[in-house]
Short mmCIF file of C-alpha atoms in Angstrom, two decimals:
data_model
loop_
_atom_site.label_atom_id
_atom_site.label_comp_id
_atom_site.label_asym_id
_atom_site.label_seq_id
_atom_site.Cartn_x
_atom_site.Cartn_y
_atom_site.Cartn_z
CA MET W 1 -33.83 5.02 -11.85
CA THR W 2 -36.78 2.28 -9.45
CA ASN W 3 -37.65 -0.90 -9.84
CA GLU W 4 -40.84 -2.57 -8.93
CA ARG W 5 -39.81 -3.13 -4.89
CA GLY W 6 -38.73 0.05 -4.09
CA ASP W 7 -35.97 2.76 -4.02
CA SER W 8 -33.47 1.14 -6.08
CA VAL W 9 -29.57 1.63 -5.06
CA LEU W 10 -28.79 4.59 -7.37
CA SER W 11 -31.68 6.56 -6.95
CA GLY W 12 -31.07 8.35 -4.73
CA TYR W 13 -27.27 8.46 -5.66
CA ASP W 14 -25.68 12.35 -6.26
CA PRO W 15 -21.58 12.61 -5.91
CA HIS W 16 -22.26 16.42 -5.53
CA GLU W 17 -19.44 17.88 -7.58
CA PHE W 18 -16.85 15.50 -7.26
CA TYR W 19 -15.95 12.84 -9.62
CA CYS W 20 -17.44 9.66 -9.95
CA GLU W 21 -15.83 6.48 -9.88
CA MET W 22 -19.12 4.51 -10.68
CA LEU W 23 -21.13 7.47 -13.16
CA ARG W 24 -18.83 8.04 -15.72
CA GLY W 25 -17.85 6.02 -18.62
CA GLU W 26 -19.64 3.56 -20.12
CA ALA W 27 -17.90 0.63 -19.57
CA ASN W 28 -19.67 0.41 -16.07
CA GLN W 29 -22.86 0.84 -17.55
CA PRO W 30 -24.01 -2.89 -16.73
CA ILE W 31 -23.12 -2.49 -13.67
CA ARG W 32 -24.96 0.24 -12.92
CA ASP W 33 -27.83 -1.57 -14.92
CA ARG W 34 -27.69 -4.43 -11.87
CA LEU W 35 -28.27 -2.50 -9.45
CA ALA W 36 -30.54 -0.71 -10.99
CA ASN W 37 -32.42 -3.57 -10.52
CA LEU W 38 -31.53 -4.35 -6.60
CA THR W 39 -33.76 -2.31 -3.68
CA ILE W 40 -31.23 -0.56 -0.91
CA GLU W 41 -32.64 -2.92 1.40
CA ALA W 42 -31.91 -6.02 -0.14
CA LEU W 43 -28.38 -4.46 -0.38
CA GLN W 44 -28.41 -3.80 2.87
CA ARG W 45 -29.45 -7.56 4.14
CA ARG W 46 -26.70 -8.47 2.38
CA SER W 47 -24.04 -6.39 3.45
CA ALA W 48 -25.45 -7.09 6.97
CA ASP W 49 -24.53 -10.85 6.15
CA ALA W 50 -21.29 -10.39 4.28
CA GLU W 51 -19.87 -7.87 6.98
CA ALA W 52 -21.38 -11.44 10.25
CA GLU W 53 -19.12 -13.37 7.44
CA LEU W 54 -16.29 -11.01 7.50
CA TYR W 55 -16.06 -11.17 11.22
CA ASN W 56 -16.89 -15.38 11.96
CA LEU W 57 -14.07 -15.89 9.38
CA GLY W 58 -11.38 -13.99 11.29
CA ILE W 59 -10.19 -11.68 8.85
CA THR W 60 -9.94 -8.15 10.96
CA PHE W 61 -7.42 -6.20 10.90
CA THR W 62 -5.79 -4.21 14.64
CA VAL W 63 -7.12 -0.27 15.16
CA TYR W 64 -3.75 0.17 18.31
CA SER W 65 -5.99 3.76 18.90
CA ALA W 66 -9.52 1.79 19.50
CA LYS W 67 -7.88 -0.07 23.02
CA ASP W 68 -12.10 -1.59 23.56
CA ALA W 69 -11.44 -2.84 19.75
CA ILE W 70 -8.76 -5.05 19.81
CA ASP W 71 -9.90 -6.53 16.88
CA ARG W 72 -11.80 -5.50 14.63
CA ILE W 73 -13.25 -6.43 10.48
CA LEU W 74 -12.07 -3.71 8.52
CA PRO W 75 -15.67 -2.08 6.95
CA PHE W 76 -16.37 -3.98 3.80
CA ASP W 77 -18.46 -1.72 1.03
CA VAL W 78 -20.03 -4.16 -0.78
CA ILE W 79 -20.93 -1.86 -4.13
CA PRO W 80 -17.83 -1.63 -5.81
CA ARG W 81 -15.81 0.24 -7.81
CA VAL W 82 -14.99 -0.15 -11.49
CA LEU W 83 -11.67 0.22 -13.62
CA SER W 84 -12.00 -0.37 -18.06
CA PRO W 85 -9.85 -2.32 -19.63
CA LYS W 86 -7.49 1.55 -20.58
CA GLU W 87 -7.79 3.05 -17.24
CA TRP W 88 -6.29 -0.49 -15.81
CA ASP W 89 -4.01 -0.33 -18.34
CA HIS W 90 -2.47 3.23 -17.63
CA ILE W 91 -2.04 2.68 -13.97
CA GLU W 92 -1.11 -0.82 -14.60
CA ARG W 93 2.38 0.85 -16.75
CA GLY W 94 2.50 3.77 -14.30
CA VAL W 95 3.05 1.46 -10.99
CA ILE W 96 5.46 -0.64 -13.33
CA GLN W 97 7.75 2.47 -14.23
CA ARG W 98 7.71 3.89 -10.90
CA VAL W 99 9.30 0.25 -8.88
CA SER W 100 11.59 -0.41 -11.96
CA ALA W 101 12.99 3.48 -11.10
CA ILE W 102 13.06 2.57 -7.26
CA ASN W 103 14.84 -0.53 -7.75
CA LEU W 104 17.03 1.37 -9.76
CA LEU W 105 17.04 4.34 -7.42
CA LEU W 106 18.45 1.90 -4.54
CA ASP W 107 20.78 -0.01 -6.50
CA ASP W 108 23.28 3.12 -6.99
CA ILE W 109 22.94 4.59 -4.09
CA TYR W 110 23.56 1.77 -2.11
CA HIS W 111 26.47 1.14 -4.59
CA ASP W 112 27.99 3.63 -6.97
CA GLN W 113 25.74 6.60 -5.80
CA LYS W 114 25.57 8.76 -9.02
CA ILE W 115 22.02 10.25 -8.38
CA LEU W 116 23.78 12.02 -5.64
CA LYS W 117 27.02 12.98 -7.24
CA ASP W 118 24.73 14.64 -10.56
CA GLY W 119 23.07 16.53 -8.17
CA ILE W 120 19.87 15.21 -9.18
CA VAL W 121 18.83 14.01 -5.29
CA PRO W 122 20.01 16.22 -1.97
CA ALA W 123 22.80 13.96 -0.74
CA GLU W 124 21.56 15.08 2.63
CA LEU W 125 18.59 13.92 1.96
CA ILE W 126 19.17 10.16 1.21
CA LEU W 127 22.09 9.90 3.20
CA GLY W 128 21.04 11.80 5.62
CA ASN W 129 17.68 10.09 6.20
CA ALA W 130 16.66 7.00 9.08
CA ASN W 131 15.67 4.72 6.72
CA TYR W 132 19.48 4.37 4.93
CA ARG W 133 20.38 2.00 5.64
CA PRO W 134 24.91 2.21 5.33
CA ILE W 135 25.68 -1.26 6.07
CA MET W 136 23.49 -2.23 3.22
CA GLN W 137 26.51 -0.43 1.02
CA GLY W 138 28.13 -3.03 -1.35
CA VAL W 139 25.65 -5.06 -1.73
CA ASP W 140 24.42 -7.12 -4.52
CA LEU W 141 21.12 -8.18 -4.89
CA PRO W 142 19.53 -10.91 -7.39
CA TYR W 143 18.12 -9.27 -10.77
CA LYS W 144 19.59 -5.93 -8.72
CA SER W 145 15.79 -6.23 -6.96
CA TYR W 146 15.22 -4.12 -3.74
CA VAL W 147 11.77 -3.78 -3.97
CA ASN W 148 9.57 -6.92 -3.99
CA ILE W 149 6.68 -5.98 -3.14
CA CYS W 150 5.34 -2.37 -3.36
CA GLY W 151 1.69 -0.84 -2.92
CA THR W 152 1.40 2.80 -4.84
CA ASP W 153 -1.30 4.84 -3.63
CA ILE W 154 -2.87 6.35 -6.38
CA VAL W 155 -6.00 9.40 -5.57
CA ARG W 156 -8.27 10.82 -8.47
CA GLY W 157 -9.00 14.66 -8.74
CA ALA W 158 -12.01 16.21 -9.92
CA ASP W 159 -10.10 16.02 -14.06
CA GLY W 160 -10.37 12.24 -13.18
CA GLN W 161 -6.57 12.07 -13.92
CA PHE W 162 -4.70 9.57 -11.23
CA LEU W 163 -2.11 10.89 -9.80
CA VAL W 164 0.20 9.44 -7.18
CA LEU W 165 -0.47 10.07 -3.33
CA GLU W 166 2.51 7.51 -2.30
CA ASP W 167 4.60 4.91 -2.46
CA ASN W 168 5.25 1.77 -0.12
CA ALA W 169 7.94 0.77 -0.43
CA ARG W 170 8.52 -1.18 3.06
CA THR W 171 5.52 -4.13 4.20
CA PRO W 172 2.73 -2.35 2.18
CA SER W 173 -0.37 -4.48 3.61
CA GLY W 174 -3.74 -4.49 2.69
CA VAL W 175 -3.27 -7.41 -0.02
CA SER W 176 -5.15 -9.67 1.66
CA TYR W 177 -8.62 -7.89 1.43
CA VAL W 178 -8.22 -7.39 -1.82
CA ILE W 179 -8.65 -11.09 -2.37
CA GLU W 180 -11.33 -11.95 0.74
CA ASN W 181 -13.22 -9.09 -0.71
CA ARG W 182 -13.42 -10.58 -4.55
CA HIS W 183 -14.56 -14.16 -2.40
CA MET W 184 -17.43 -11.55 -0.56
CA MET W 185 -18.19 -10.66 -3.54
CA ALA W 186 -19.05 -13.88 -5.33
CA ARG W 187 -20.12 -15.58 -2.20
CA ALA W 188 -23.21 -12.75 -2.13
CA PHE W 189 -23.69 -10.76 -4.96
CA PRO W 190 -23.09 -13.42 -8.14
CA ASP W 191 -26.14 -11.76 -9.53
CA LEU W 192 -24.06 -8.86 -9.84
CA MET W 193 -20.98 -10.53 -11.22
CA ASN W 194 -21.73 -13.38 -13.12
CA GLY W 195 -20.89 -12.37 -17.27
CA ILE W 196 -19.07 -8.82 -16.42
CA GLY W 197 -15.82 -9.96 -17.59
CA ILE W 198 -13.53 -8.90 -13.96
CA ARG W 199 -9.56 -9.85 -14.27
CA PRO W 200 -9.17 -12.38 -11.08
CA VAL W 201 -6.48 -11.44 -8.33
CA ASP W 202 -6.70 -15.01 -7.22
CA ASN W 203 -3.85 -15.64 -8.44
CA TYR W 204 -1.49 -13.44 -5.95
CA GLY W 205 -0.01 -16.53 -4.04
CA LEU W 206 1.42 -17.90 -7.01
CA MET W 207 2.81 -15.39 -8.31
CA LEU W 208 4.18 -13.96 -4.98
CA GLN W 209 6.14 -17.72 -4.83
CA GLN W 210 7.37 -16.97 -7.82
CA ALA W 211 8.89 -14.43 -7.06
CA MET W 212 10.55 -15.06 -3.83
CA GLN W 213 12.28 -18.81 -5.74
CA GLU W 214 13.58 -15.92 -8.40
CA ILE W 215 15.41 -13.61 -5.59
CA ALA W 216 16.87 -16.46 -4.03
CA PRO W 217 20.62 -17.03 -3.41
CA LYS W 218 22.26 -17.88 -6.53
CA GLY W 219 23.10 -22.08 -6.74
CA ILE W 220 19.67 -22.40 -4.82
CA ILE W 221 17.60 -25.33 -7.31
CA GLU W 222 14.38 -25.99 -4.53
CA PRO W 223 14.89 -22.94 -2.45
CA GLN W 224 12.64 -23.33 0.74
CA VAL W 225 10.66 -20.10 1.61
CA ALA W 226 9.22 -18.58 5.15
CA LEU W 227 6.81 -15.62 6.02
CA LEU W 228 8.40 -13.86 8.71
CA SER W 229 6.22 -12.16 11.30
CA PRO W 230 6.34 -10.17 14.32
CA GLY W 231 3.25 -12.27 16.18
CA THR W 232 0.06 -12.26 16.84
CA TYR W 233 -0.58 -8.83 18.85
CA ASN W 234 0.81 -7.32 15.03
CA SER W 235 -2.04 -5.38 13.55
CA ALA W 236 -1.48 -7.38 9.92
CA TYR W 237 -1.07 -10.83 11.75
CA PHE W 238 -4.26 -12.20 9.49
CA GLU W 239 -2.42 -11.29 6.37
CA HIS W 240 0.89 -12.82 7.36
CA VAL W 241 -1.37 -16.20 8.06
CA PHE W 242 -3.36 -15.54 4.82
CA LEU W 243 0.08 -14.83 2.99
CA ALA W 244 1.86 -17.77 4.14
CA ARG W 245 -1.47 -19.95 3.51
CA GLU W 246 -1.72 -18.73 0.13
CA MET W 247 2.10 -19.30 -1.01
CA GLY W 248 2.24 -22.32 1.08
CA VAL W 249 5.12 -21.56 3.01
CA PRO W 250 5.65 -22.18 6.72
CA LEU W 251 4.80 -18.97 9.23
CA VAL W 252 7.69 -17.93 11.45
CA GLU W 253 8.41 -15.89 14.31
CA GLY W 254 11.89 -14.88 15.45
CA ARG W 255 12.22 -17.21 17.66
CA ASP W 256 11.98 -20.35 15.22
CA LEU W 257 15.33 -18.90 13.34
CA VAL W 258 18.75 -19.35 14.37
CA ILE W 259 21.92 -18.51 12.66
CA GLU W 260 24.49 -21.23 12.68
CA ASN W 261 27.84 -20.39 10.43
CA ASP W 262 25.74 -17.40 8.38
CA LYS W 263 23.17 -19.45 7.28
CA VAL W 264 18.97 -19.59 8.12
CA TYR W 265 17.89 -22.35 9.62
CA MET W 266 14.41 -22.41 10.79
CA ARG W 267 13.65 -25.21 13.68
CA THR W 268 11.36 -27.75 12.98
CA THR W 269 9.92 -30.87 14.66
CA GLY W 270 12.41 -33.16 12.10
CA GLY W 271 15.50 -30.38 12.92
CA LEU W 272 16.89 -27.63 11.46
CA ALA W 273 15.73 -26.60 8.25
CA GLN W 274 17.85 -24.38 6.46
CA VAL W 275 15.49 -20.97 4.40
CA HIS W 276 17.14 -19.54 2.21
CA VAL W 277 14.13 -16.10 1.20
CA ILE W 278 11.92 -14.68 3.74
CA TYR W 279 9.54 -12.26 2.98
CA ARG W 280 9.63 -10.41 5.97
CA ARG W 281 6.67 -8.31 7.82
CA LEU W 282 9.17 -7.10 10.77
CA ASN W 283 11.23 -3.19 10.20
CA ASP W 284 14.49 -2.90 9.36
CA ASP W 285 14.65 -2.14 13.44
CA PHE W 286 13.37 -4.66 14.86
CA LEU W 287 15.23 -7.73 12.68
CA ASP W 288 18.80 -8.26 13.64
CA PRO W 289 19.47 -6.91 17.40
CA GLU W 290 23.13 -7.58 16.43
CA ALA W 291 22.70 -5.00 13.20
CA PHE W 292 19.89 -2.67 14.27
CA LEU W 293 18.05 -2.61 17.52
CA PRO W 294 20.16 -3.81 19.98
CA GLU W 295 15.86 -4.95 22.78
CA SER W 296 14.62 -6.15 19.41
CA MET W 297 12.71 -9.37 20.53
CA LEU W 298 11.17 -9.31 17.12
CA GLY W 299 13.81 -10.49 14.58
CA VAL W 300 17.03 -12.30 14.51
CA PRO W 301 20.07 -12.15 16.08
CA GLY W 302 22.79 -12.80 13.01
CA LEU W 303 20.50 -12.48 9.73
CA MET W 304 22.77 -9.64 8.59
CA ARG W 305 25.48 -11.47 8.62
CA ALA W 306 23.96 -14.18 6.01
CA TYR W 307 21.87 -11.25 4.05
CA ARG W 308 26.00 -10.20 3.31
CA ALA W 309 26.87 -13.19 3.05
CA GLY W 310 24.31 -14.08 -0.33
CA ASN W 311 22.44 -17.04 2.14
CA VAL W 312 19.53 -16.14 3.07
CA SER W 313 17.54 -13.23 1.01
CA LEU W 314 15.35 -11.16 2.73
CA ALA W 315 12.08 -9.44 0.41
CA ASN W 316 11.46 -6.31 0.72
CA ALA W 317 15.38 -5.95 0.55
CA VAL W 318 17.01 -4.23 4.14
CA GLY W 319 16.94 -0.22 3.55
CA THR W 320 14.39 0.09 0.89
CA GLY W 321 12.36 2.62 3.40
CA VAL W 322 15.17 5.58 2.07
CA ALA W 323 12.89 5.40 -1.16
CA ASP W 324 9.63 5.67 -0.63
CA ASP W 325 10.22 8.76 2.53
CA LYS W 326 7.71 11.51 1.54
CA ALA W 327 10.61 14.30 0.78
CA VAL W 328 12.19 11.68 -1.57
CA TYR W 329 8.78 10.69 -3.42
CA ALA W 330 8.92 13.96 -4.05
CA TYR W 331 11.79 13.12 -6.08
CA MET W 332 10.22 10.51 -8.11
CA PRO W 333 9.55 12.43 -11.97
CA ARG W 334 13.07 13.49 -11.99
CA ILE W 335 14.06 9.66 -10.40
CA ILE W 336 11.69 8.79 -13.03
CA LYS W 337 13.72 10.32 -16.35
CA TYR W 338 17.32 10.12 -14.95
CA TYR W 339 16.94 6.52 -14.26
CA LEU W 340 14.89 5.34 -17.31
CA GLY W 341 14.97 8.96 -19.70
CA GLU W 342 10.80 9.09 -19.76
CA GLU W 343 8.36 10.64 -18.35
CA ALA W 344 6.19 9.64 -15.10
CA ILE W 345 3.06 8.43 -16.62
CA LEU W 346 1.35 8.05 -12.66
CA PRO W 347 2.32 11.98 -11.98
CA ASN W 348 2.93 12.55 -8.78
CA VAL W 349 0.37 15.28 -6.75
CA GLU W 350 2.18 18.45 -6.20
CA THR W 351 4.93 18.67 -3.38
CA HIS W 352 5.62 21.70 -0.88
CA ILE W 353 9.61 20.34 0.43
CA CYS W 354 9.33 22.45 3.80
CA ARG W 355 13.29 21.98 3.98
CA GLU W 356 14.09 23.90 1.80
CA PRO W 357 12.85 27.39 2.37
CA ASP W 358 10.74 28.51 0.06
CA ALA W 359 8.14 25.66 0.85
CA LEU W 360 8.81 26.36 3.73
CA LYS W 361 7.16 30.20 4.02
CA TYR W 362 4.92 28.95 1.16
CA THR W 363 3.53 26.00 3.44
CA LEU W 364 3.52 28.72 6.62
CA ASP W 365 1.72 31.39 4.25
CA ASN W 366 -0.32 28.65 3.24
CA MET W 367 -1.51 26.21 5.82
CA GLU W 368 -5.20 26.64 5.94
CA ASN W 369 -4.79 25.64 1.93
CA LEU W 370 -2.66 23.25 2.33
CA VAL W 371 -2.49 19.07 4.20
CA VAL W 372 0.66 19.36 5.87
CA LYS W 373 2.87 15.61 6.54
CA PRO W 374 5.74 15.07 9.04
CA VAL W 375 7.67 12.31 6.51
CA GLY W 376 8.72 9.94 8.95
CA GLU W 377 4.82 9.07 9.84
CA ALA W 378 2.73 6.41 7.91
CA GLY W 379 -1.28 5.23 8.93
CA GLY W 380 -2.17 8.20 8.22
CA TYR W 381 -0.77 9.44 11.34
CA GLY W 382 0.45 13.14 12.47
CA ILE W 383 -1.34 14.90 8.93
CA THR W 384 -3.33 18.73 9.33
CA ILE W 385 -5.41 18.97 6.27
CA GLY W 386 -5.80 22.21 6.73
CA PRO W 387 -9.18 23.14 5.10
CA LYS W 388 -10.62 20.90 8.22
CA ALA W 389 -8.38 22.02 11.19
CA THR W 390 -9.47 24.38 13.81
CA LYS W 391 -7.33 27.04 14.29
CA GLU W 392 -6.13 25.49 17.34
CA GLU W 393 -4.73 22.67 15.49
CA LEU W 394 -3.36 24.87 12.49
CA ALA W 395 -1.44 26.83 15.46
CA GLU W 396 -0.22 23.01 16.85
CA ALA W 397 0.91 22.31 12.81
CA ARG W 398 2.39 25.36 12.95
CA GLU W 399 5.03 25.34 15.58
CA LYS W 400 6.02 21.67 15.21
CA LEU W 401 6.42 23.16 11.67
CA ILE W 402 8.73 25.86 13.16
CA GLU W 403 10.79 23.83 15.49
CA ASP W 404 11.40 20.73 13.10
CA PRO W 405 11.22 21.80 8.73
CA ALA W 406 12.90 18.57 7.37
CA ASN W 407 10.31 16.45 8.63
CA TYR W 408 7.54 17.71 6.72
CA ILE W 409 5.95 17.86 3.34
CA SER W 410 2.67 19.87 1.91
CA GLN W 411 0.67 18.68 -0.81
CA PRO W 412 -2.65 21.37 -1.77
CA VAL W 413 -6.47 19.35 -0.69
CA ILE W 414 -6.54 17.44 -3.98
CA SER W 415 -11.02 17.17 -4.48
CA LEU W 416 -9.92 13.28 -4.00
CA SER W 417 -13.01 10.98 -6.40
CA VAL W 418 -15.85 10.13 -4.45
CA SER W 419 -17.41 6.04 -5.25
CA PRO W 420 -21.85 4.83 -4.26
CA THR W 421 -21.01 3.92 -0.80
CA LEU W 422 -23.60 2.26 1.56
CA VAL W 423 -24.45 3.82 4.71
CA GLU W 424 -26.72 4.56 6.95
CA GLY W 425 -29.99 5.68 5.65
CA GLY W 426 -29.08 4.94 2.32
CA VAL W 427 -26.14 5.29 0.03
CA GLU W 428 -23.70 8.13 -0.44
CA GLY W 429 -20.61 8.93 -3.05
CA ARG W 430 -17.57 8.08 -0.16
CA HIS W 431 -14.03 9.33 -1.30
CA VAL W 432 -11.47 6.28 -2.40
CA ASP W 433 -8.40 6.06 -3.05
CA LEU W 434 -6.25 2.55 -4.71
CA ARG W 435 -3.22 0.97 -3.94
CA PRO W 436 -2.32 -1.57 -6.65
CA PHE W 437 -0.34 -4.03 -5.34
CA ALA W 438 3.00 -5.10 -7.50
CA ILE W 439 5.50 -8.21 -7.36
CA THR W 440 8.99 -8.05 -8.69
CA GLY W 441 11.35 -10.74 -9.09
CA GLU W 442 13.06 -10.93 -12.38
CA LYS W 443 10.40 -8.28 -13.24
CA THR W 444 6.98 -6.85 -12.25
CA TRP W 445 3.09 -7.85 -12.06
CA VAL W 446 1.01 -6.50 -10.68
CA LEU W 447 -2.31 -7.42 -9.47
CA PRO W 448 -5.01 -6.81 -11.65
CA GLY W 449 -7.21 -3.79 -9.33
CA GLY W 450 -5.71 -3.28 -5.58
CA LEU W 451 -7.27 -2.30 -2.25
CA THR W 452 -10.21 0.69 -2.92
CA ARG W 453 -9.91 2.35 0.54
CA VAL W 454 -13.13 3.84 1.08
CA ALA W 455 -13.29 6.98 3.87
CA LEU W 456 -16.56 5.52 5.97
CA ARG W 457 -17.25 9.31 7.44
CA ARG W 458 -19.22 12.19 5.26
CA GLY W 459 -16.94 14.69 3.60
CA SER W 460 -13.91 12.86 4.96
CA LEU W 461 -10.67 12.43 2.95
CA VAL W 462 -9.51 10.25 5.22
CA VAL W 463 -9.15 6.60 3.96
CA ASN W 464 -6.72 4.89 6.31
CA SER W 465 -7.26 1.48 8.14
CA SER W 466 -5.94 2.96 11.08
CA GLN W 467 -7.78 6.02 10.58
CA GLY W 468 -11.62 4.06 10.24
CA GLY W 469 -11.78 4.21 6.17
CA GLY W 470 -12.44 0.66 5.00
CA SER W 471 -12.58 -0.96 1.97
CA LYS W 472 -14.48 -2.14 -1.70
CA ASP W 473 -14.20 -5.25 -4.00
CA THR W 474 -12.22 -2.97 -7.37
CA TRP W 475 -12.58 -4.93 -10.81
CA VAL W 476 -11.17 -4.44 -13.75
CA LEU W 477 -12.99 -5.23 -16.76
CA GLU W 478 -12.03 -7.66 -19.37
#
């Protein structure tokens, strides 16, 4: 469609053979109609203004591989990704089911280990896992809630089915961009949003603060919550500042905390103040040099003693990384069935566990058609995408796989859905995924929408922000 002033946003748009998030379904029609009243030139002007504002507001992300760009904005695409109420209901139920199963799994493996004894998950996969923490054995947590903040990475294939790609059960990042993207859209595109009926995202900080209070040690009426950050050099430091502000709690580093009589205290200008709940954005290894890495300067010596004594709660709990291991992920449908007696609402992408001989052989025989991933990496590092890899890259990946098969899984290449995205010269389809954020205290709540990540290079399937991907605002319609 073309308006009177020139080419409209979607007039030349072609998603080719891919499932398109914008063109399918009647729910998106009002938004498509409004986009038709915008010219490409107007969209480009507003996009440039929005990016300048993001930079001026300090909404940045650090890419470690780019030595000449310490702080950059997370590229923001101004054409939203839209989900209908029916689609969101499906995702929300699936995420809650999955988080429930993960928490039951963690409570079990740190107590009776029934699932291992029943042979549902191989014991060596859990007990030999680098993220399994024996120090958590027998520790009881309020509401048996281990994963208080979870980010579930979801993709949509060629047939429109939602599939879970990965669970992030340690310290998932990105929710600050969800909220800031919405603020940016409200300022830059009121004509696109007004009267549409989009579910709000502003109450995330409130819901997070409420969950932190729910998991406080027993008997504490007004718990003091703090957010523990590694500091300004962490790639997600902006998010740490943002979340502390949204919750209305102090942002602290390890040097701000001290342990006395197995209790945690925060240094303040008025003296020591006890802390009852810590939303920590530090990995287990760096949390307590007495318990984990002795050389860590980021954590708090003695924190695990206070934690095991029940005098402080940590979110997420220590040892949750064993549940978001990429090899354990392969067992999630069976884990859901075991604990909940239900089929997975959101199925996995088909996954081959290379520690198993048949799966290893299949992967080696079909590497040029598969995505091969190291189970211990995050952020898109170490992945080999067979169809896009050179002969040299495939040979290198094969060598690493043969050397350490237990460190790898493989999956078929999913024809990811696309969403219209503003690029140089116009609007083209770019592949997207979705990371909804779930908060769990006494119960689980899912922020409507989540972070839509977009691969900005034509044809690229890698959407990770650390690999140059961008983001979009995600609209869940009322």
